[in-house]
C-alpha cells in the first residue's frame, strides 16, 4: 500500500480524518509505504526554506499521528531519485488528452496566473510514485480517484507495450471522513492551499478550534439531520463528530435538536482527538536529528524496492542496463 502527502503547509482536520488516521490503521494490515511528496510541491514554486521546513514538519506529523517507521516505510520523495526518472517514462506513456481532462489541473490552473508544466504532468509523477513499489492499494480522498484511475491506465498501457512490468493498483476511499468540508464554505473541501477561516489545523490552538466551530456555517431550518445535499453545513459537522468519536453520522444526528450543542460537542471531540497529536509533535520536534535519521533509513529502504522496479521498466522498454546483466 502506497500513499503520499504534499508538504504545502500545516496539516488540517481534513488530512487527518480523510487520510492519516486510515494510514495508521492500514500499516497494521498491509506492507505500507508512506511518502512526503516534496517534488510535487515544486509545481507551486514554494520558498525553498519554507519547503524544507514543511517537509520535515509533514514527516513529523505522520509520526505524531501514529505512523511507525519500524512498521512502515516512511521517506521523502526527492531522496529517492527513481521517482523522477520513472516519471519521464510515465509521461511518455500517458496521452496529452488524458492529462488535459484531469479535473484538478483545470481547477488549479484556473486559480493561478502562472501554470507550470509540472502541474499538467503531475499525474505522471504520481503514477511513478505508486508503481515503483508494486503497489496493490492506494488510500486516497475521493478527489484523487481520477488520478488513480489514470495511473491504472498508464500501468496497463506500459504492460501492454513492453510486457508485464507494473502491478496495476486499486484505490481505497474510506467511508467515514473521506471529505471534510470547509467550515465557512461547506460546498468546498477543507484545504491547506486556500486561505480560509473554515480550515482547522491539527496543531491549532484549542481555543481557536472552538471559535471556528462555533462560527461554522450551518443551513436554513432548525432540523439536525445528515443530508449532505440539502444540509451541507450541518452534515459536515455531523461527519466530523462521527469520525472523531467513531460513530455513524446518521446516528449522531438523532442526538441533537439544535445546531448550537452540535457545534460545541464537535469542537470538544476534535480537541480531545488532537491533544495527544499536538503533544507528540512537540516531543518529536525537539529532536531533529532523530527525524533526519528516520527519514534517511526510510529512504534507503524505499530505494531498494524502487531501484529494482525502475531497472525492470528500463530493461523492458529497451533502455541500456545500468550495469552488465
Tab-separated table of C-alpha atoms in Angstrom:
chain	number	residue	atom	x	y	z
A	1	UNK	CA	0.000	0.000	0.000
A	2	UNK	CA	1.376	3.409	-1.012
A	3	UNK	CA	0.260	6.951	-0.341
A	4	UNK	CA	1.901	10.357	-0.227
A	5	UNK	CA	1.148	13.794	1.141
A	6	UNK	CA	2.359	17.197	-0.004
A	7	UNK	CA	4.374	19.398	2.379
A	8	UNK	CA	2.436	22.505	1.405
A	9	UNK	CA	1.680	23.839	4.885
A	10	UNK	CA	0.262	22.719	8.202
A	11	UNK	CA	-1.872	19.595	8.201
A	12	UNK	CA	-5.571	20.192	8.754
A	13	UNK	CA	-8.537	18.229	10.012
A	14	UNK	CA	-9.409	17.011	6.533
A	15	UNK	CA	-5.953	15.472	6.118
A	16	UNK	CA	-6.256	13.738	9.478
A	17	UNK	CA	-9.781	12.340	9.159
A	18	UNK	CA	-9.736	11.759	5.430
A	19	UNK	CA	-6.332	10.098	5.183
A	20	UNK	CA	-3.835	9.989	8.028
A	21	UNK	CA	-5.884	8.093	10.607
A	22	UNK	CA	-6.609	5.465	7.992
A	23	UNK	CA	-2.906	5.252	7.130
A	24	UNK	CA	-2.201	4.391	10.763
A	25	UNK	CA	-4.719	1.550	10.614
A	26	UNK	CA	-3.530	0.303	7.238
A	27	UNK	CA	0.079	-0.135	8.422
A	28	UNK	CA	-1.131	-2.961	10.664
A	29	UNK	CA	-2.849	-4.704	7.756
A	30	UNK	CA	-0.516	-4.125	4.799
A	31	UNK	CA	3.098	-3.522	3.818
A	32	UNK	CA	2.750	0.256	3.936
A	33	UNK	CA	4.875	2.824	2.091
A	34	UNK	CA	4.265	6.477	3.024
A	35	UNK	CA	5.964	9.412	1.353
A	36	UNK	CA	6.225	13.187	1.769
A	37	UNK	CA	5.975	14.242	-1.879
A	38	UNK	CA	8.158	17.339	-1.949
A	39	UNK	CA	8.751	17.128	-5.717
A	40	UNK	CA	5.021	17.603	-6.272
A	41	UNK	CA	5.154	20.725	-4.109
A	42	UNK	CA	7.514	22.369	-6.628
A	43	UNK	CA	4.557	22.897	-9.002
A	44	UNK	CA	3.629	25.946	-6.894
A	45	UNK	CA	7.180	27.421	-6.736
A	46	UNK	CA	7.379	27.473	-2.910
A	47	UNK	CA	10.013	29.356	-0.939
A	48	UNK	CA	12.984	26.943	-0.576
A	49	UNK	CA	13.422	27.384	3.180
A	50	UNK	CA	9.680	27.028	3.698
A	51	UNK	CA	9.577	23.865	1.584
A	52	UNK	CA	12.364	22.260	3.614
A	53	UNK	CA	10.670	23.223	6.874
A	54	UNK	CA	7.273	21.989	5.706
A	55	UNK	CA	8.774	18.704	4.510
A	56	UNK	CA	10.261	17.953	7.915
A	57	UNK	CA	7.045	19.089	9.611
A	58	UNK	CA	4.953	16.793	7.407
A	59	UNK	CA	7.132	13.790	8.225
A	60	UNK	CA	6.984	14.705	11.915
A	61	UNK	CA	3.206	14.931	11.706
A	62	UNK	CA	2.951	11.487	10.142
A	63	UNK	CA	4.863	10.047	13.071
A	64	UNK	CA	2.807	12.129	15.524
A	65	UNK	CA	-0.495	10.667	14.349
A	66	UNK	CA	0.854	7.130	14.707
A	67	UNK	CA	2.838	6.120	11.619
A	68	UNK	CA	5.506	3.756	12.968
A	69	UNK	CA	8.772	3.877	10.952
A	70	UNK	CA	9.604	0.407	12.243
A	71	UNK	CA	6.404	-0.959	10.730
A	72	UNK	CA	6.003	1.286	7.674
A	73	UNK	CA	8.432	2.708	5.114
A	74	UNK	CA	8.464	6.485	5.670
A	75	UNK	CA	10.606	8.765	3.495
A	76	UNK	CA	10.843	11.973	1.469
A	77	UNK	CA	10.168	11.633	-2.268
A	78	UNK	CA	13.159	13.624	-3.535
A	79	UNK	CA	15.536	11.413	-1.527
A	80	UNK	CA	14.733	8.536	-3.902
A	81	UNK	CA	15.738	9.665	-7.404
A	82	UNK	CA	13.939	6.743	-9.058
A	83	UNK	CA	10.674	8.697	-8.674
A	84	UNK	CA	11.823	11.438	-11.049
A	85	UNK	CA	13.370	9.056	-13.565
A	86	UNK	CA	10.349	6.784	-13.848
A	87	UNK	CA	8.142	9.882	-14.126
A	88	UNK	CA	9.661	10.624	-17.547
A	89	UNK	CA	8.773	7.136	-18.729
A	90	UNK	CA	5.246	7.660	-17.424
A	91	UNK	CA	4.992	10.996	-19.288
A	92	UNK	CA	5.919	9.114	-22.463
A	93	UNK	CA	3.154	6.590	-21.763
A	94	UNK	CA	0.255	8.868	-20.863
A	95	UNK	CA	-1.624	10.848	-23.521
A	96	UNK	CA	-1.813	14.643	-23.729
A	97	UNK	CA	-5.593	14.436	-23.899
A	98	UNK	CA	-5.724	12.268	-20.783
A	99	UNK	CA	-3.752	14.820	-18.789
A	100	UNK	CA	-5.833	17.675	-20.146
A	101	UNK	CA	-9.007	16.029	-18.834
A	102	UNK	CA	-7.801	15.922	-15.225
A	103	UNK	CA	-10.261	17.924	-13.115
A	104	UNK	CA	-7.662	19.012	-10.558
A	105	UNK	CA	-5.492	20.541	-13.279
A	106	UNK	CA	-8.445	22.515	-14.591
A	107	UNK	CA	-9.378	23.764	-11.119
A	108	UNK	CA	-5.863	24.720	-10.039
A	109	UNK	CA	-4.864	26.292	-13.341
A	110	UNK	CA	-7.967	28.486	-13.281
A	111	UNK	CA	-6.838	29.871	-9.905
A	112	UNK	CA	-3.234	30.596	-10.926
A	113	UNK	CA	-1.595	33.285	-13.024
A	114	UNK	CA	1.393	31.017	-13.740
A	115	UNK	CA	0.605	27.404	-14.623
A	116	UNK	CA	3.693	25.205	-14.652
A	117	UNK	CA	4.116	22.264	-16.993
A	118	UNK	CA	4.710	20.244	-13.831
A	119	UNK	CA	1.156	20.915	-12.716
A	120	UNK	CA	-0.028	19.487	-16.032
A	121	UNK	CA	2.166	16.369	-15.842
A	122	UNK	CA	1.616	15.922	-12.084
A	123	UNK	CA	-0.361	12.659	-12.574
A	124	UNK	CA	2.599	11.080	-14.393
A	125	UNK	CA	4.875	11.671	-11.405
A	126	UNK	CA	2.106	10.458	-9.122
A	127	UNK	CA	1.867	7.259	-11.184
A	128	UNK	CA	5.628	6.852	-10.821
A	129	UNK	CA	5.327	7.222	-7.052
A	130	UNK	CA	2.757	4.454	-6.888
A	131	UNK	CA	4.082	1.989	-9.448
A	132	UNK	CA	7.660	1.945	-8.109
A	133	UNK	CA	6.560	-0.068	-5.089
A	134	UNK	CA	4.479	-2.826	-6.764
A	135	UNK	CA	1.511	-1.173	-5.089
A	136	UNK	CA	-1.777	-3.037	-4.812
A	137	UNK	CA	-3.784	-0.417	-2.904
A	138	UNK	CA	-3.703	3.397	-2.763
A	139	UNK	CA	-5.671	5.072	0.057
A	140	UNK	CA	-6.836	8.470	-1.247
A	141	UNK	CA	-9.590	11.004	-0.879
A	142	UNK	CA	-12.418	10.999	-3.393
A	143	UNK	CA	-10.826	13.981	-5.178
A	144	UNK	CA	-7.878	11.772	-6.186
A	145	UNK	CA	-9.979	8.971	-7.666
A	146	UNK	CA	-9.496	10.277	-11.214
A	147	UNK	CA	-5.703	10.329	-10.819
A	148	UNK	CA	-5.609	6.734	-9.586
A	149	UNK	CA	-7.767	5.601	-12.493
A	150	UNK	CA	-5.284	7.293	-14.829
A	151	UNK	CA	-2.413	5.564	-13.011
A	152	UNK	CA	-4.115	2.232	-13.685
A	153	UNK	CA	-4.479	3.124	-17.373
A	154	UNK	CA	-0.799	4.081	-17.595
A	155	UNK	CA	0.319	0.843	-15.944
A	156	UNK	CA	-1.861	-1.279	-18.208
A	157	UNK	CA	-0.660	0.555	-21.326
A	158	UNK	CA	3.002	0.158	-20.339
A	159	UNK	CA	2.454	-3.535	-19.604
A	160	UNK	CA	0.736	-3.984	-22.972
A	161	UNK	CA	3.601	-2.280	-24.838
A	162	UNK	CA	6.563	-3.769	-23.029
A	163	UNK	CA	5.392	-6.861	-21.186
A	164	UNK	CA	4.477	-7.485	-17.578
A	165	UNK	CA	6.219	-4.701	-15.638
A	166	UNK	CA	3.933	-2.992	-13.134
A	167	UNK	CA	1.318	-4.080	-10.629
A	168	UNK	CA	-1.981	-2.376	-11.513
A	169	UNK	CA	-3.182	-0.666	-8.306
A	170	UNK	CA	-6.660	-0.061	-6.932
A	171	UNK	CA	-7.754	2.938	-4.890
A	172	UNK	CA	-9.214	2.730	-1.381
A	173	UNK	CA	-11.563	5.507	-0.231
A	174	UNK	CA	-12.646	5.407	3.436
A	175	UNK	CA	-16.373	5.570	4.157
A	176	UNK	CA	-16.205	7.983	7.116
A	177	UNK	CA	-14.468	11.324	6.994
A	178	UNK	CA	-13.405	10.946	3.370
A	179	UNK	CA	-14.395	14.518	2.524
A	180	UNK	CA	-14.142	17.078	5.312
A	181	UNK	CA	-15.596	20.341	4.109
A	182	UNK	CA	-14.646	23.932	4.912
A	183	UNK	CA	-16.489	25.192	8.000
A	184	UNK	CA	-17.229	28.538	6.329
A	185	UNK	CA	-17.854	27.192	2.836
A	186	UNK	CA	-19.329	23.699	3.238
A	187	UNK	CA	-19.546	23.333	-0.512
A	188	UNK	CA	-15.729	23.280	-0.696
A	189	UNK	CA	-13.353	20.675	0.658
A	190	UNK	CA	-11.193	21.803	3.598
A	191	UNK	CA	-7.855	22.778	2.085
A	192	UNK	CA	-4.425	23.901	3.252
A	193	UNK	CA	-3.733	25.570	-0.108
A	194	UNK	CA	-6.604	28.053	0.190
A	195	UNK	CA	-6.697	30.744	2.877
A	196	UNK	CA	-9.922	30.220	4.805
A	197	UNK	CA	-11.256	30.750	8.309
A	198	UNK	CA	-13.024	27.428	7.858
A	199	UNK	CA	-9.862	25.308	7.859
A	200	UNK	CA	-8.915	23.729	11.198
A	201	UNK	CA	-5.226	22.942	11.664
A	202	UNK	CA	-4.144	19.812	13.516
A	203	UNK	CA	-1.705	21.900	15.596
A	204	UNK	CA	-4.089	24.821	16.002
A	205	UNK	CA	-4.663	26.290	19.458
A	206	UNK	CA	-7.651	24.565	21.174
A	207	UNK	CA	-9.436	27.865	21.820
A	208	UNK	CA	-9.143	28.788	18.155
A	209	UNK	CA	-10.621	25.417	17.214
A	210	UNK	CA	-13.617	26.088	19.477
A	211	UNK	CA	-14.155	29.525	17.942
A	212	UNK	CA	-14.084	28.155	14.401
A	213	UNK	CA	-16.671	25.509	15.158
A	214	UNK	CA	-18.937	27.987	16.937
A	215	UNK	CA	-18.822	30.185	13.815
A	216	UNK	CA	-19.320	27.268	11.406
A	217	UNK	CA	-21.876	27.896	8.682
A	218	UNK	CA	-24.960	25.692	9.014
A	219	UNK	CA	-28.153	25.628	6.967
A	220	UNK	CA	-31.637	27.110	6.815
A	221	UNK	CA	-34.174	25.484	9.114
A	222	UNK	CA	-33.501	24.022	12.552
A	223	UNK	CA	-33.657	20.287	11.865
A	224	UNK	CA	-30.458	18.360	12.561
A	225	UNK	CA	-30.131	15.537	10.054
A	226	UNK	CA	-27.401	14.035	7.910
A	227	UNK	CA	-28.154	15.099	4.352
A	228	UNK	CA	-25.021	16.361	2.532
A	229	UNK	CA	-27.035	17.661	-0.434
A	230	UNK	CA	-29.847	19.521	1.321
A	231	UNK	CA	-27.951	20.393	4.521
A	232	UNK	CA	-24.221	20.508	3.696
A	233	UNK	CA	-23.198	22.617	6.696
A	234	UNK	CA	-24.762	20.540	9.450
A	235	UNK	CA	-23.880	17.316	7.619
A	236	UNK	CA	-20.231	18.369	7.638
A	237	UNK	CA	-20.364	18.879	11.408
A	238	UNK	CA	-22.061	15.520	11.875
A	239	UNK	CA	-19.471	13.821	9.700
A	240	UNK	CA	-16.598	15.360	11.657
A	241	UNK	CA	-18.126	14.487	15.027
A	242	UNK	CA	-18.827	10.933	13.887
A	243	UNK	CA	-15.274	10.479	12.579
A	244	UNK	CA	-13.760	11.939	15.769
A	245	UNK	CA	-15.806	9.658	18.029
A	246	UNK	CA	-16.021	6.509	15.917
A	247	UNK	CA	-19.748	6.756	15.245
A	248	UNK	CA	-22.092	6.964	12.280
A	249	UNK	CA	-23.169	10.494	11.228
A	250	UNK	CA	-26.778	9.441	10.688
A	251	UNK	CA	-26.983	8.028	14.207
A	252	UNK	CA	-25.211	11.046	15.688
A	253	UNK	CA	-27.859	13.344	14.197
A	254	UNK	CA	-30.535	11.686	16.329
A	255	UNK	CA	-28.825	13.036	19.469
A	256	UNK	CA	-29.322	16.697	18.550
A	257	UNK	CA	-32.274	19.038	18.169
A	258	UNK	CA	-30.283	22.280	17.792
A	259	UNK	CA	-27.168	23.430	15.972
A	260	UNK	CA	-25.517	25.073	18.992
A	261	UNK	CA	-24.903	21.931	21.070
A	262	UNK	CA	-23.758	20.085	17.939
A	263	UNK	CA	-21.126	22.745	17.230
A	264	UNK	CA	-19.926	22.723	20.842
A	265	UNK	CA	-19.708	18.945	21.100
A	266	UNK	CA	-17.920	18.697	17.759
A	267	UNK	CA	-15.298	21.224	18.852
A	268	UNK	CA	-14.742	19.343	22.132
A	269	UNK	CA	-14.426	15.991	20.364
A	270	UNK	CA	-11.971	17.407	17.844
A	271	UNK	CA	-9.771	18.937	20.549
A	272	UNK	CA	-9.802	15.701	22.536
A	273	UNK	CA	-8.648	13.877	19.424
A	274	UNK	CA	-5.958	16.463	18.588
A	275	UNK	CA	-4.401	16.944	22.044
A	276	UNK	CA	-2.194	13.807	22.041
A	277	UNK	CA	-1.100	14.550	18.469
A	278	UNK	CA	-0.055	18.085	19.448
A	279	UNK	CA	1.911	16.723	22.420
A	280	UNK	CA	3.657	14.074	20.336
A	281	UNK	CA	4.549	16.586	17.618
A	282	UNK	CA	6.207	18.871	20.171
A	283	UNK	CA	8.143	15.929	21.588
A	284	UNK	CA	9.417	14.737	18.196
A	285	UNK	CA	10.275	18.261	17.037
A	286	UNK	CA	12.661	18.640	19.961
A	287	UNK	CA	14.998	16.050	18.366
A	288	UNK	CA	15.503	16.972	14.669
A	289	UNK	CA	18.475	14.635	14.393
A	290	UNK	CA	16.282	11.644	15.108
A	291	UNK	CA	13.757	12.729	12.486
A	292	UNK	CA	16.578	13.024	9.931
A	293	UNK	CA	17.801	9.546	10.865
A	294	UNK	CA	14.333	8.028	10.477
A	295	UNK	CA	13.863	9.614	7.038
A	296	UNK	CA	17.303	8.525	5.846
A	297	UNK	CA	16.646	4.960	6.935
A	298	UNK	CA	13.247	5.043	5.234
A	299	UNK	CA	14.748	6.370	2.001
A	300	UNK	CA	17.337	3.573	1.943
A	301	UNK	CA	14.578	1.026	2.433
A	302	UNK	CA	12.401	2.588	-0.271
A	303	UNK	CA	15.310	2.862	-2.713
A	304	UNK	CA	15.948	-0.878	-2.561
A	305	UNK	CA	12.457	-1.600	-3.896
A	306	UNK	CA	12.248	1.380	-6.268
A	307	UNK	CA	15.599	0.648	-7.940
A	308	UNK	CA	14.556	-2.900	-8.789
A	309	UNK	CA	11.251	-1.748	-10.277
A	310	UNK	CA	12.889	1.014	-12.290
A	311	UNK	CA	15.522	-1.339	-13.699
A	312	UNK	CA	12.755	-3.748	-14.745
A	313	UNK	CA	10.928	-0.897	-16.502
A	314	UNK	CA	14.134	0.323	-18.182
A	315	UNK	CA	15.009	-3.147	-19.434
A	316	UNK	CA	11.523	-3.889	-20.739
A	317	UNK	CA	11.335	-0.518	-22.508
A	318	UNK	CA	14.655	-1.121	-24.278
A	319	UNK	CA	16.957	1.209	-22.348
A	320	UNK	CA	20.563	0.155	-21.818
A	321	UNK	CA	21.031	-1.542	-18.430
A	322	UNK	CA	22.894	0.486	-15.821
A	323	UNK	CA	25.261	-2.412	-15.211
A	324	UNK	CA	26.057	-5.640	-17.091
A	325	UNK	CA	23.367	-8.287	-16.654
